[in-house]
Tab-separated table of C-alpha atoms in Angstrom:
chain	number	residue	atom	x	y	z
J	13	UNK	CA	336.594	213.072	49.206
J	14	UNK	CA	338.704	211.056	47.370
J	15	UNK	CA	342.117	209.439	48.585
J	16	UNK	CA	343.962	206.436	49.556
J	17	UNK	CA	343.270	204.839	52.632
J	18	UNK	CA	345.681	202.389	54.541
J	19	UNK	CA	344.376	200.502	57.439
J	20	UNK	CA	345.084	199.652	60.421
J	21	UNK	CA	347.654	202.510	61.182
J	22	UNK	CA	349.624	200.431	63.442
J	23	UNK	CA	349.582	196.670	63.810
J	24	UNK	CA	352.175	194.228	65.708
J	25	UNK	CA	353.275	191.130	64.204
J	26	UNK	CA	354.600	188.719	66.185
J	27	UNK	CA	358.135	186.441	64.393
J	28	UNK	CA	357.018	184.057	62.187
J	29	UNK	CA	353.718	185.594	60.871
J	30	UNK	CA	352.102	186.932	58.101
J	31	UNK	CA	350.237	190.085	57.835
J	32	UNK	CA	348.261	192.089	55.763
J	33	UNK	CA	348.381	195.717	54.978
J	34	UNK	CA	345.246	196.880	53.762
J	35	UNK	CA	345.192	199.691	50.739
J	36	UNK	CA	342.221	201.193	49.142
J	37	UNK	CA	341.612	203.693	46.652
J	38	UNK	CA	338.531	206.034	45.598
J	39	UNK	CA	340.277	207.410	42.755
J	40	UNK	CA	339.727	205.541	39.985
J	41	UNK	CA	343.624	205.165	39.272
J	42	UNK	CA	344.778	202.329	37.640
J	43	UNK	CA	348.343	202.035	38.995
J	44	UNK	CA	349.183	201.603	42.745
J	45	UNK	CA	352.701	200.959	44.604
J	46	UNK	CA	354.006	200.008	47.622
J	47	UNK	CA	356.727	201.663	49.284
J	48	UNK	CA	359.111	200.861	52.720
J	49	UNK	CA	360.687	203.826	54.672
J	50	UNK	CA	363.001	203.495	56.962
J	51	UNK	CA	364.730	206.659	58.937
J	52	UNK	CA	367.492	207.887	56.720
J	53	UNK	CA	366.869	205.225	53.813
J	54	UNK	CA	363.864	207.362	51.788
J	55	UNK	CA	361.469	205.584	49.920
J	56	UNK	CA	361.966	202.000	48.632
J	57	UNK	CA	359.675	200.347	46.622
J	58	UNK	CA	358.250	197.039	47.162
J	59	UNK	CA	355.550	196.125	44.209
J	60	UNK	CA	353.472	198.105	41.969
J	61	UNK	CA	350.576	197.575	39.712
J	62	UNK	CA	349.632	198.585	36.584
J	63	UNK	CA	346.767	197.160	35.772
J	64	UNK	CA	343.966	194.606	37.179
J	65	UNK	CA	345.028	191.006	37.792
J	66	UNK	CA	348.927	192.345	37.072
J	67	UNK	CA	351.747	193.630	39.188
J	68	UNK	CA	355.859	193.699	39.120
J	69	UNK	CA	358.426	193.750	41.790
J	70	UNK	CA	360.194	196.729	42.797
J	71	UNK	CA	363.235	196.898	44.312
J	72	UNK	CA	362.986	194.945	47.654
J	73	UNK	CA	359.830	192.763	46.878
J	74	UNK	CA	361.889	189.682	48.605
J	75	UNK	CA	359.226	188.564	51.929
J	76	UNK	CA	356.487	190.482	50.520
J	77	UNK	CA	353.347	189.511	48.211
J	78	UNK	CA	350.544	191.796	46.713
J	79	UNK	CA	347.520	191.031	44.974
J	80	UNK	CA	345.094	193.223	42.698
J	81	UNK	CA	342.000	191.392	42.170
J	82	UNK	CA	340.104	194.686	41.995
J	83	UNK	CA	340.993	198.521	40.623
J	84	UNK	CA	340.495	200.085	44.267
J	85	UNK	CA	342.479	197.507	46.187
J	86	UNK	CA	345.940	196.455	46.475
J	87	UNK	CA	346.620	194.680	49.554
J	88	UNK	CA	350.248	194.009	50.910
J	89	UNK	CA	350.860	190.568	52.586
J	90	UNK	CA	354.374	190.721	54.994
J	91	UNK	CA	355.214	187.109	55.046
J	92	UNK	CA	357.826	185.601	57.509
J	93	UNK	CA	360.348	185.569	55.286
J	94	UNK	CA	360.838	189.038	55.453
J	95	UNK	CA	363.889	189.180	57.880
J	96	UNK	CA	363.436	192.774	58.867
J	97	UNK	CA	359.682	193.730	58.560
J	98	UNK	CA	359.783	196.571	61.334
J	99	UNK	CA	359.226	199.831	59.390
J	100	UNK	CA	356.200	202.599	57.756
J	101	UNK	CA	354.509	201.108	54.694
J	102	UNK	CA	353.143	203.525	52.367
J	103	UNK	CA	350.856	202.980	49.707
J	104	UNK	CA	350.691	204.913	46.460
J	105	UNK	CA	348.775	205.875	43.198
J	106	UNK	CA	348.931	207.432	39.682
J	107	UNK	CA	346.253	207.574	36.994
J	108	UNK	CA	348.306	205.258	34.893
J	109	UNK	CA	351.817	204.043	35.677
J	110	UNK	CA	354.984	206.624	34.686
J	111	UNK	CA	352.525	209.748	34.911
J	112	UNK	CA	353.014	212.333	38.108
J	113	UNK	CA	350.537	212.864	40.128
J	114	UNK	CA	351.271	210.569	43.022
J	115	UNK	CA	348.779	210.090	45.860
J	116	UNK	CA	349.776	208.961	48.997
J	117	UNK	CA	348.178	206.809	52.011
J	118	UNK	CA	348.589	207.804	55.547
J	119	UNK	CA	350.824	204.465	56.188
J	120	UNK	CA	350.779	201.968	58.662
J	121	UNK	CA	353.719	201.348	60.860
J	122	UNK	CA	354.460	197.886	61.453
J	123	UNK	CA	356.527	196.231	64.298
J	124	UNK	CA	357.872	192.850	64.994
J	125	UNK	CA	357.387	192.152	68.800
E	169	UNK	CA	372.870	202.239	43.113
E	170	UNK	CA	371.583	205.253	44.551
E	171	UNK	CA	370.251	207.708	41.388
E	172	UNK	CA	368.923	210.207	43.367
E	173	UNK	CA	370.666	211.586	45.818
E	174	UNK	CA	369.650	214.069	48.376
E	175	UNK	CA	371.553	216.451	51.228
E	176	UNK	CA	371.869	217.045	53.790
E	177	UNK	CA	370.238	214.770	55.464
E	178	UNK	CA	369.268	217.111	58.537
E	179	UNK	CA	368.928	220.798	58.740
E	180	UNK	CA	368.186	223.420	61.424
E	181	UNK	CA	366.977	227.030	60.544
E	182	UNK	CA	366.310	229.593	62.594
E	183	UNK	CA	362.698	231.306	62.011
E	184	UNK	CA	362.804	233.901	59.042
E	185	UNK	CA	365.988	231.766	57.388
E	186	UNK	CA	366.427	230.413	54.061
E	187	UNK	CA	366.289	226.846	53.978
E	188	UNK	CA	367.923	225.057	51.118
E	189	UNK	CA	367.896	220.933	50.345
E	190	UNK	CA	370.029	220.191	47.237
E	191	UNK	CA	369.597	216.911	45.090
E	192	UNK	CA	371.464	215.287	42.187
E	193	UNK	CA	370.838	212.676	39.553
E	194	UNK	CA	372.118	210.497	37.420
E	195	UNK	CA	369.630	209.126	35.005
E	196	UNK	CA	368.861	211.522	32.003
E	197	UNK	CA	365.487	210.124	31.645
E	198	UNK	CA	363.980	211.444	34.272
E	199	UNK	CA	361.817	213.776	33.274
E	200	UNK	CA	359.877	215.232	35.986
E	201	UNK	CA	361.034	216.390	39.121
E	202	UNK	CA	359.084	216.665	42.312
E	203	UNK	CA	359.424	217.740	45.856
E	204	UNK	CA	357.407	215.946	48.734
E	205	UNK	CA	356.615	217.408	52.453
E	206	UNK	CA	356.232	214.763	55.154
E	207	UNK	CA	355.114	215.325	58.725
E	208	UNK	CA	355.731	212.456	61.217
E	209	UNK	CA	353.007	209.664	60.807
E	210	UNK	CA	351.541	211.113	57.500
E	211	UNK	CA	352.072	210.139	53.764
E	212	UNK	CA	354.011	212.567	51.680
E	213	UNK	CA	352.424	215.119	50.248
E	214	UNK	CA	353.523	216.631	46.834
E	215	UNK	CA	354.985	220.136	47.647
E	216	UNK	CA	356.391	221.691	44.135
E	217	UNK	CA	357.382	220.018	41.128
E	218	UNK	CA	359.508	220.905	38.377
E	219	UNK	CA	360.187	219.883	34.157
E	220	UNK	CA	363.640	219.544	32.617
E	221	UNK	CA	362.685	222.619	30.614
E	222	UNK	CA	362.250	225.168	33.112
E	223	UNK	CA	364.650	226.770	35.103
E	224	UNK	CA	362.983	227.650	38.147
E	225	UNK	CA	359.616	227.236	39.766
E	226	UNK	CA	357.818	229.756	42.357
E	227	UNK	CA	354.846	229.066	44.865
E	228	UNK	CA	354.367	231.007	47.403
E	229	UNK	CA	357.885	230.728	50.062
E	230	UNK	CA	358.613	227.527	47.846
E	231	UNK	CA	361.035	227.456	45.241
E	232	UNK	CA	362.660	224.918	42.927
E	233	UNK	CA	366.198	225.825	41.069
E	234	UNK	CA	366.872	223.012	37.908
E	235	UNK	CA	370.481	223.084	36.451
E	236	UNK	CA	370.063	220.324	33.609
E	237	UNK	CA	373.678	220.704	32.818
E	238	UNK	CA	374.923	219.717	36.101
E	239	UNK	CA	372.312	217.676	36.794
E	240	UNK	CA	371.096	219.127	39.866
E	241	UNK	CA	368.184	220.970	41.778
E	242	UNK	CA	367.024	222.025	45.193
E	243	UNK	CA	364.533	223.237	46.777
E	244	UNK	CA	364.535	226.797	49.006
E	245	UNK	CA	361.947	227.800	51.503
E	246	UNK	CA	362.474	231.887	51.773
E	247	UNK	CA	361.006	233.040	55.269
E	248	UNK	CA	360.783	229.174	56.411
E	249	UNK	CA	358.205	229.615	59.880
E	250	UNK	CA	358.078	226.568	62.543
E	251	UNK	CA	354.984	224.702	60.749
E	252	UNK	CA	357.524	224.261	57.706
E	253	UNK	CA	359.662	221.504	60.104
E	254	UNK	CA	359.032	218.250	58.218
E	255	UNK	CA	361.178	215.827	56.332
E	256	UNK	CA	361.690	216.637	52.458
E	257	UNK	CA	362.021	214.225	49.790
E	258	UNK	CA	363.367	215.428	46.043
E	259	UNK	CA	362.196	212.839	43.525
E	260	UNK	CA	362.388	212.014	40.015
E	261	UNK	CA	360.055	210.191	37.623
E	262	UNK	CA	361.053	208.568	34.642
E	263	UNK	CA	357.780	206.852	32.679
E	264	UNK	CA	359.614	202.940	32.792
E	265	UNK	CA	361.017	203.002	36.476
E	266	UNK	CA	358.069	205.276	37.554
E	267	UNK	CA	359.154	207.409	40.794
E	268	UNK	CA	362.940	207.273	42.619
E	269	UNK	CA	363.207	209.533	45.828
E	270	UNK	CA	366.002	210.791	47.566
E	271	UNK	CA	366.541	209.593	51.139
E	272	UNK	CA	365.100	212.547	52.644
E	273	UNK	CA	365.799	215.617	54.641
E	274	UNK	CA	364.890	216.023	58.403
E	275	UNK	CA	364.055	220.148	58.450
E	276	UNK	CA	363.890	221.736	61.768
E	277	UNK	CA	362.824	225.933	62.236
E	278	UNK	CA	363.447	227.071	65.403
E	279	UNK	CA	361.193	229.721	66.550
């Protein structure tokens, strides 16, 4: 079956660290995102890819670094200077960017203990 | 900014009701309009979607109303059961700024 999958589901980060949100995709779509929700706030977007080896900010990519080394993956790194990192990370994808047909992860909720 | 902007933000039906989430935009380049389902822990899942052109769209209990003029367009579950509680999202998709969601609506049917 193909799909997005976002690993681990939950994970705990302690102040001060960094983490790493795992996304992969089957799909064979070029463009991937990632998204923050927090209750009543929707969808936010963090960083999104177009392409291989490319990606832009999004509107709240302060405290948070991707990479895309390869089509499938798009990993999300929380660093400690994200102030507020508590919240459900949701990873996305599209055959190319600007084109419907969003796919969506399962998430993983992070919290700061 | 907010350029999508979604209400109410919580809503309780009773089983059999009508529910209705209404959205509103501002950007006229947005040029696709989609409706996401969410259950607690899950991704979203794309429910209905709609183009600028069309008036209305059917599936099933789902339905999406588009009023281009005003700018505006909803979503309305007819016979909305229990298994239908979930939180909405409207969207919008514009091909530069790629997808803009609402801030979602918590939907409870009580049996």
């Amino acid at each position: 079956d193909g799909g997005i999958t976002q690993s681990p589901k939950y994970l705990f980060r302690k102040e001060g660290q960094n983490v790493t949100l795992s996304c992969e995709q089957n799909l064979n779509h070029d463009a991937m995102y990632w998204y923050r929700q927090d209750p009543g706030q929707g969808l936010r977007l963090i960083y999104y890819s177009q392409i291989v080896n490319d990606f832009q900010k999004g509107d709240i990519a302060e405290g948070y670094s991707v990479s895309r080394e390869k089509k499938e993956s798009f990993p999300l790194t929380v660093t400690s200077a994200q102030k507020n990192p508590t919240a459900f990370y949701l990873c996305a994808s599209t055959p190319t960017q600007g084109i419907y047909g969003y796919t969506f992860g399962s998430g993983t909720r992070l919290t700061v203990v | 900014q907010q350029q999508v902007k979604q209400s109410p933000q919580s809503l309780i039906v009773q089983k059999g009701g009508i529910s209705i989430i209404n959205c509103a935009y501002e950007n006229t380049a947005f040029d696709y309009f989609p409706w996401y389902q969410q259950f607690p822990g899950k991704g979203p899942a794309l429910l209905i979607a709609i183009r600028p052109d069309v008036s209305e769209k059917k599936e099933g209990r789902f339905t999406i109303s588009f009023n281009k003029s005003a700018k505006q367009f909803s979503l309305h579950i007819m016979d909305s059961q229990p298994g239908d509680s979930a939180t909405y999202f409207c969207a919008a998709l514009d091909s530069v700024s790629g997808l803009t969601f609402g801030k979602g609506t918590h939907l409870i049917i009580q049996p």
